[in-house]
Short mmCIF file of C-alpha atoms in Angstrom, two decimals:
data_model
loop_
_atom_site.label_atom_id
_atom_site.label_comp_id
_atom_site.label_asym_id
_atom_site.label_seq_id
_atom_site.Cartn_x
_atom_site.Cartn_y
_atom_site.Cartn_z
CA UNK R 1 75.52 116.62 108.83
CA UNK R 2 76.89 117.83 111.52
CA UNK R 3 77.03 121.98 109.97
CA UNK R 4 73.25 121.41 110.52
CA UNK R 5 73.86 120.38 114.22
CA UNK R 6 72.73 116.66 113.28
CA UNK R 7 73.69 114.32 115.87
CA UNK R 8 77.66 112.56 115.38
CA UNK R 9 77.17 108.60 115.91
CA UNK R 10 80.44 106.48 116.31
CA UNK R 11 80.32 104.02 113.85
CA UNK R 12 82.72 101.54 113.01
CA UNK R 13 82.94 99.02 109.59
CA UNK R 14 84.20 95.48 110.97
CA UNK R 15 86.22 93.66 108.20
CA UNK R 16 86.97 90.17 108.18
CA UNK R 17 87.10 88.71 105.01
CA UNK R 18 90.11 88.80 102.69
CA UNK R 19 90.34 90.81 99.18
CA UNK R 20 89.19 89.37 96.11
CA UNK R 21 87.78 86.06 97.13
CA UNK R 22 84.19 87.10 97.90
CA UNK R 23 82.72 91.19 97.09
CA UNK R 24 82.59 91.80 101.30
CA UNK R 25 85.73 93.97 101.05
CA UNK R 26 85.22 95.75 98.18
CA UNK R 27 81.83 96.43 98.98
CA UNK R 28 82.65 97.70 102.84
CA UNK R 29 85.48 100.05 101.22
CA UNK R 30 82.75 101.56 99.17
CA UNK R 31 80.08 101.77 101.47
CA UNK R 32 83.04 103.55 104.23
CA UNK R 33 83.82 106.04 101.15
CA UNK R 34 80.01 107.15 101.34
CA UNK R 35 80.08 107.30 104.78
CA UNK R 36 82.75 110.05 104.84
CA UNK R 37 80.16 112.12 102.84
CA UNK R 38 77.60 112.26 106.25
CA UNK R 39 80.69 113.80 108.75
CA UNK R 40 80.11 110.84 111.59
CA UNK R 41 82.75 109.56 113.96
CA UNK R 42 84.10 106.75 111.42
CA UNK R 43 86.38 103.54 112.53
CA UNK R 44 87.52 100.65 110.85
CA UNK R 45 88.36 97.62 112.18
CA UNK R 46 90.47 94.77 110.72
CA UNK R 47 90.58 91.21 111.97
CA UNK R 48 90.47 87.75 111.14
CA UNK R 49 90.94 87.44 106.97
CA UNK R 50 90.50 90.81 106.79
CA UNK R 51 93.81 92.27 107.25
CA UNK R 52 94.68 90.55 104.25
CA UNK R 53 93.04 93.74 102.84
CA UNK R 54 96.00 96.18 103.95
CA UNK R 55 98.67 94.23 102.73
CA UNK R 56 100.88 95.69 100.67
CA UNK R 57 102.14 93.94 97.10
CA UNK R 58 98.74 93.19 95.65
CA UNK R 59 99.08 92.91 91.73
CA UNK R 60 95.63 91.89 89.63
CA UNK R 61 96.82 92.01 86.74
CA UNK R 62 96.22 88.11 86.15
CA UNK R 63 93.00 88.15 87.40
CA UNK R 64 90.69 91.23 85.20
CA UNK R 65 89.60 92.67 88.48
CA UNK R 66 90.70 95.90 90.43
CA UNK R 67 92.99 96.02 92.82
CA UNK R 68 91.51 98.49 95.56
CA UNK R 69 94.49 98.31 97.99
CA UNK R 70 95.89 101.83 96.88
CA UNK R 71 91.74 103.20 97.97
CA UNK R 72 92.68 102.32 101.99
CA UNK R 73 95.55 105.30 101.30
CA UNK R 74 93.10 107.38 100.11
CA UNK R 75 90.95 107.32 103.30
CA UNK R 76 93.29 109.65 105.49
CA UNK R 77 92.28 112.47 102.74
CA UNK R 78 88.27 111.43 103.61
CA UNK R 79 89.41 112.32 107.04
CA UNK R 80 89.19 108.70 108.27
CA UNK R 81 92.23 108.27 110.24
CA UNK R 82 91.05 105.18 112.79
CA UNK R 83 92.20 102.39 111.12
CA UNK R 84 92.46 99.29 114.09
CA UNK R 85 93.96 96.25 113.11
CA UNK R 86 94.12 93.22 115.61
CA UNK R 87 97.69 91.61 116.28
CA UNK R 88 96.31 88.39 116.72
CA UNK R 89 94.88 88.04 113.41
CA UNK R 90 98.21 89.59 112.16
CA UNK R 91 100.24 87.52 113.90
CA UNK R 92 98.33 84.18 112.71
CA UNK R 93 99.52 84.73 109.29
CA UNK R 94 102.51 85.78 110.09
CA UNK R 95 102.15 89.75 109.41
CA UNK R 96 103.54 92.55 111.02
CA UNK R 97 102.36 95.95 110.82
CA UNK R 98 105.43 97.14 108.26
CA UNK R 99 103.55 94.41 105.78
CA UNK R 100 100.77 97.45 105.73
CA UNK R 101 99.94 99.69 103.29
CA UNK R 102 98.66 102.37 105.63
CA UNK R 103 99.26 103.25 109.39
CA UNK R 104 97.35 101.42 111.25
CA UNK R 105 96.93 101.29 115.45
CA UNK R 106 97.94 97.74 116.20
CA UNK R 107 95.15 96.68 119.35
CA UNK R 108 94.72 93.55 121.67
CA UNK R 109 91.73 91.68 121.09
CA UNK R 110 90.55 93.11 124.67
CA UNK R 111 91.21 96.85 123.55
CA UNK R 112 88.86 95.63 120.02
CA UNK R 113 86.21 94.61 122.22
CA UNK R 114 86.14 98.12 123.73
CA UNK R 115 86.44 99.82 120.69
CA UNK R 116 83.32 97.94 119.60
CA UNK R 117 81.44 98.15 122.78
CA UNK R 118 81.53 101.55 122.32
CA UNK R 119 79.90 102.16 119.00
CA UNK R 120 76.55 103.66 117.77
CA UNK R 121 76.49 101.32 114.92
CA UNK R 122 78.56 98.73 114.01
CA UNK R 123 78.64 97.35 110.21
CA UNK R 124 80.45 93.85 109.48
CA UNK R 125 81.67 92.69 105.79
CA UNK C 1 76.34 101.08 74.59
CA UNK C 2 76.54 104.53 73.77
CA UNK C 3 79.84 105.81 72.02
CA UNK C 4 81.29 109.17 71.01
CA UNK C 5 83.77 109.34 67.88
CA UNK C 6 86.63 111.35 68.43
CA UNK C 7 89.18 111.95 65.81
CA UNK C 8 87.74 109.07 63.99
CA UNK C 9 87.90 106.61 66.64
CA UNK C 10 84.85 105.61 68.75
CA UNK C 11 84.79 105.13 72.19
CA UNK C 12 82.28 103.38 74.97
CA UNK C 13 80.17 105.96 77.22
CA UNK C 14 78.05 105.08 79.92
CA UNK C 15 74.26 106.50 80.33
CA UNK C 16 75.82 109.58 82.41
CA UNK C 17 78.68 110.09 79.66
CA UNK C 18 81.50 108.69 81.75
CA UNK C 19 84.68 107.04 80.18
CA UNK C 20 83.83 103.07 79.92
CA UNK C 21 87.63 102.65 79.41
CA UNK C 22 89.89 104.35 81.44
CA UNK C 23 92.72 103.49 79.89
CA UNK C 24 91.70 104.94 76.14
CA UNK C 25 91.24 108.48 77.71
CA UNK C 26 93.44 110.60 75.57
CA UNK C 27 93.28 115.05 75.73
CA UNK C 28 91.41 114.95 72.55
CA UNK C 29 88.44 113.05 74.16
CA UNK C 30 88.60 115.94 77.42
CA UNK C 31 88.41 118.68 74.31
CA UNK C 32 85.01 116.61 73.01
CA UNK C 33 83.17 116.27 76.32
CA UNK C 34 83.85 120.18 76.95
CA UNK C 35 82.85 121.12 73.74
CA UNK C 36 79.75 119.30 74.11
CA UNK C 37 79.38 121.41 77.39
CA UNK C 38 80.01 124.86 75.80
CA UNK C 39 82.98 124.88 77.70
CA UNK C 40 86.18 125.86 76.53
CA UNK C 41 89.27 124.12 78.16
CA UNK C 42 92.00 126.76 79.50
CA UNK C 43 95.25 125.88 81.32
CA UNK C 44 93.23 126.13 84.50
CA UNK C 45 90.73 123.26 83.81
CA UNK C 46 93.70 121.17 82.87
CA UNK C 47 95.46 121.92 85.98
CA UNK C 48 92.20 119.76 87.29
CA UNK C 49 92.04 117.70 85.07
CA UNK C 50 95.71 116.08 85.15
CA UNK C 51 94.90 116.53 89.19
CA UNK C 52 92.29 114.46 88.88
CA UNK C 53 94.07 111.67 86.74
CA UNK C 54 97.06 111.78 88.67
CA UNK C 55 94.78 111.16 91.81
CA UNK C 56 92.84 108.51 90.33
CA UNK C 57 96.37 106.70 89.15
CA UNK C 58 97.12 106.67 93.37
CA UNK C 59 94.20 106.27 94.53
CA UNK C 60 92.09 103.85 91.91
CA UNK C 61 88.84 106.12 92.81
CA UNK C 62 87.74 109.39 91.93
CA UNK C 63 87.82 111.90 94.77
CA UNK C 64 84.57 113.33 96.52
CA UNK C 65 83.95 117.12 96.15
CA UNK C 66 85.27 118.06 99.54
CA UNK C 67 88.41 115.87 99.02
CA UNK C 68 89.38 117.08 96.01
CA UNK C 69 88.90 120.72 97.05
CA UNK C 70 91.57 119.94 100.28
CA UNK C 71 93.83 117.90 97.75
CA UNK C 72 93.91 120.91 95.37
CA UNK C 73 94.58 123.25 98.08
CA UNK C 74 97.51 121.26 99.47
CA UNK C 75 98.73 121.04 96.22
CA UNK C 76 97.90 124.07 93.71
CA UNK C 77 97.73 126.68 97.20
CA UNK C 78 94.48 127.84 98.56
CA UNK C 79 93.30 130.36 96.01
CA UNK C 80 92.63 127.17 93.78
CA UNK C 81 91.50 124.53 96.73
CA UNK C 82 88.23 126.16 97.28
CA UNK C 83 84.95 125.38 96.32
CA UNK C 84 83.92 128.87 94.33
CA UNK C 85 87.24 128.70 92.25
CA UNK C 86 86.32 124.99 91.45
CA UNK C 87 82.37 126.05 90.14
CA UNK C 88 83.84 128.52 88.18
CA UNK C 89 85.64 126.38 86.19
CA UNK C 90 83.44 123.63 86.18
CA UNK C 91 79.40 124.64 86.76
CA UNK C 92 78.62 121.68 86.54
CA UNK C 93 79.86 120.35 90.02
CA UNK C 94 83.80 119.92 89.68
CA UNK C 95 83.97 116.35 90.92
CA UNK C 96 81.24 115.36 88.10
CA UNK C 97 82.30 117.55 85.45
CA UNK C 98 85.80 117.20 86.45
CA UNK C 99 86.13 113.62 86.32
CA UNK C 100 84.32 113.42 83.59
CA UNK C 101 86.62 114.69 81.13
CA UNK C 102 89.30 113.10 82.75
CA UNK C 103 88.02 109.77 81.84
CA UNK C 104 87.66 109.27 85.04
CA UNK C 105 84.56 107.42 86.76
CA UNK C 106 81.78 108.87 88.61
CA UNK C 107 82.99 109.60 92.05
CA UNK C 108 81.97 107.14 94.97
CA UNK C 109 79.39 108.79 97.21
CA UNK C 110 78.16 111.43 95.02
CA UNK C 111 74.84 110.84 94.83
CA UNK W 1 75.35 95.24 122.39
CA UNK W 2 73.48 92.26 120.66
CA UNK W 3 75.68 89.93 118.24
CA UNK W 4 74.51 87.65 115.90
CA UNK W 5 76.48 84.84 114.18
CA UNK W 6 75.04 83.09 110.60
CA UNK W 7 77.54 80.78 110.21
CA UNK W 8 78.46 77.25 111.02
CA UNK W 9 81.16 77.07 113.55
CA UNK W 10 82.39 73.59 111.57
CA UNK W 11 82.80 75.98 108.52
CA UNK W 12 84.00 79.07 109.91
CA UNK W 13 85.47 81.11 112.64
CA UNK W 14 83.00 83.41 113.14
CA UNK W 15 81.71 82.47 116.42
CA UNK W 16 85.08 82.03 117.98
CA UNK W 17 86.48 85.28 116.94
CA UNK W 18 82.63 86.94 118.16
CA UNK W 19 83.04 85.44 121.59
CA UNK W 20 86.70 87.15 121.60
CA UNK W 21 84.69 90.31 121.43
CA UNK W 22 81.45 89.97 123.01
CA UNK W 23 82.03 92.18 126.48
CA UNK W 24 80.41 90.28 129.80
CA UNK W 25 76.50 90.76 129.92
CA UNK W 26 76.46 90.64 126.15
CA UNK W 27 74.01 88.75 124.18
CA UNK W 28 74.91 86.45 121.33
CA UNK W 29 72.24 85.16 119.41
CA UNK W 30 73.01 81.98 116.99
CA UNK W 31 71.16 82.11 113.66
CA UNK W 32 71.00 80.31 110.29
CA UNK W 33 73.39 77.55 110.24
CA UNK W 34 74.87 79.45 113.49
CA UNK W 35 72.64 77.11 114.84
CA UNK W 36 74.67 74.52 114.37
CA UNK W 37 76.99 76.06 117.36
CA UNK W 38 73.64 75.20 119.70
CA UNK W 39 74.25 71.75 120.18
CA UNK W 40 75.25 69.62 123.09
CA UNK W 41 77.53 67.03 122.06
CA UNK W 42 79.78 68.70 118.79
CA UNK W 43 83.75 70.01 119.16
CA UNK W 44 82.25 73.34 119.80
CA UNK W 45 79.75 72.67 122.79
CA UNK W 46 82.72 73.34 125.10
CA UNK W 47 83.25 76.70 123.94
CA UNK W 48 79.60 77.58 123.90
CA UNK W 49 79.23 76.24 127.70
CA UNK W 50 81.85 78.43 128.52
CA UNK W 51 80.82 81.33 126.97
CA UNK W 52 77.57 81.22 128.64
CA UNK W 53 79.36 82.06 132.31
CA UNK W 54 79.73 85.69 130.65
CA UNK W 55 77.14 86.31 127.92
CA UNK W 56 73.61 85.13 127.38
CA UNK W 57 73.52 82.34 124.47
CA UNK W 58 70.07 82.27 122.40
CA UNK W 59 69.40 80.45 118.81
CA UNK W 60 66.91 81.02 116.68
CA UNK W 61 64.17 78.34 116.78
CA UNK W 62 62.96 78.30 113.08
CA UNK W 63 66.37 77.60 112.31
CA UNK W 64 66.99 75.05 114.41
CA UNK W 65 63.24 73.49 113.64
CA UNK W 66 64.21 73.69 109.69
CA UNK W 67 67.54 71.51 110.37
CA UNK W 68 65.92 69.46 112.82
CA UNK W 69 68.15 69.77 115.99
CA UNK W 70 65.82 71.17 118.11
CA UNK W 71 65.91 68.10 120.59
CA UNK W 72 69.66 68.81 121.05
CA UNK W 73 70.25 71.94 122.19
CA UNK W 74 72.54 72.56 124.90
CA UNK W 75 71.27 73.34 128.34
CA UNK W 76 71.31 77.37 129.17
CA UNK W 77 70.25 78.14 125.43
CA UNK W 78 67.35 80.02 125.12
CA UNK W 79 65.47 79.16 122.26
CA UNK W 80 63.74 82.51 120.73
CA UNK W 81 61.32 83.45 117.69
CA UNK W 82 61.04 85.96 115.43
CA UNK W 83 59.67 88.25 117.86
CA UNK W 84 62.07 87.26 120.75
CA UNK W 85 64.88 88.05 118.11
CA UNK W 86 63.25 91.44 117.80
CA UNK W 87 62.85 91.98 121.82
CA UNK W 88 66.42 91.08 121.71
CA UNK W 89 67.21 93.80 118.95
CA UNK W 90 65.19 96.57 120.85
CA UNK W 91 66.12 95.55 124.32
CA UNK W 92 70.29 96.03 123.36
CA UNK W 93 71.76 99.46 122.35
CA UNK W 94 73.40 98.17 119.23
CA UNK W 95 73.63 95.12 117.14
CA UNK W 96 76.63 93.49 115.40
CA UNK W 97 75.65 91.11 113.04
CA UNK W 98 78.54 88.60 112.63
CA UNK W 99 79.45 87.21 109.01
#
């Protein structure tokens, strides 16, 4: 905690699967909710299958489970406001960054590699 | 599976007392978990408590502590977004208590 | 930083997208049916070779030993063990461990 002059680590929660299919995404949402509890230096990253996660339009009606999309909005209130998202893996599948449900900064896959490079602790789902 | 009757209708708890169904949550049910509590709901609590469902509805989570204290401040003004108003009204810990009788679950990350 | 990759390169894209990321002087370390990605002679051997002009390449020999492809690792792999995965874990800052 950082009132008790703890030390502030950088870490950042990779994501790379998409929603719904397997528990990784669900499962990394909850464990970055925690997370906000302990007042570290808290990134996400989105790449690969994973920025399936922010798009917007998910509906689960059909399918008895939750839809967690609307959570990623709640995140700027947990004061988790570095939300990276790599334009490759956005512009495989044919995404742009207005087919988000948040605001997200848009990187290279070179400026993701600093990003990571510089972390205390990085966590993949 | 525990259950609590309310108005002659019985309804799923969990082992902490929270809501199974979100959906069945209806005022009466907030009126039975209070009373349980001692606690006798005034228009303040439900300011919270309609807070807290209307959050929930956005958001599909229950709101830690420290963000529901800067939600209600942005929203009700900063005499009621602090954490002293909050125990006042709900000693039990307001994002516990809170969400309880809102039907809502047990927030993530309060441990 | 250390990365590690679990998964079969025939299966997923794991290792490709970890290579994308792994900075020069990096260490990637192949495990479970990452393994797989050790071999000279599959559709991926090209990528590993060139990988290994920027980061150090190492699989995990009980894995490979368990799937029996030991004898067909490509050259510049070092094979570790348990403990060498460990020297690897203390001797780099921070480990990602690739899904």
């Amino acid at each position: 905690m950082s009132d008790a002059g703890g030390v502030v680590k950088k870490f950042m929660f990779v994501n790379r699967k998409a929603p719904y299919g397997t528990v990784y995404a669900l499962e990394s949402l909850e464990v970055v909710l925690i997370s906000a509890a302990f007042d570290q230096d808290v990134s996400l990253a989105f790449l690969d299958d994973g920025v399936y996660e922010l798009t917007k339009g998910q509906s689960t009606k059909g399918l008895e489970m939750k839809n967690f999309s609307p959570t990623y909005r709640a995140l700027e209130g947990y004061d988790i406001e570095k939300l990276y998202v790599a334009r490759e893996s956005l512009e495989e599948r044919g995404l742009s960054e207005d087919d988000l449900l948040v605001d997200v900064q848009v990187v290279s896959c070179a400026e993701m590699a600093d990003l990571m490079a510089e972390q205390d602790v990085v966590l993949s789902f | 599976m525990a259950t609590i009757d309310v108005n002659g209708k019985s309804f799923e708890v969990d082992e902490e007392g929270y809501l199974i169904n979100l959906g069945e949550w209806n005022e009466a049910i907030a009126e039975r978990f209070a009373g349980d509590d001692n606690t006798q709901l005034t228009p303040n609590h439900w300011e919270v408590i309609t807070f807290l469902r209307e959050y929930y509805n956005d958001y599909q989570i229950a709101p830690a502590v420290r963000v529901l204290t800067k939600a209600i401040g942005k929203k009700l003004g900063p005499e009621k977004g602090n954490s002293k108003y909050l125990y006042e009204l709900f000693p039990y810990g307001p994002a516990k208590q809170a969400c309880r009788y809102a039907g809502l679950p047990k927030p993530t990350g309060c441990i | 930083m250390l990365h590690t990759v679990n998964k079969s390169p025939f299966e997923r894209n794991t290792l490709k997208t970890c290579l994308a990321h792994a900075k020069p002087g990096s260490a990637v370390l192949l495990i479970e049916d990452g393994v797989y990605a050790a071999l000279s002679g599959t559709a991926h051997s090209d990528m590993v070779t060139q990988a290994m002009a920027q980061v150090s390449v190492y699989a995990l020999g009980p894995d490979l030993d368990a799937r029996g492809v030991a004898n067909r690792v490509l050259n510049g792999i070092k094979v570790v063990d348990y403990a060498g995965f460990v020297d690897l874990a203390i001797e780099h800052p921070a480990t990602q461990s690739w899904l």
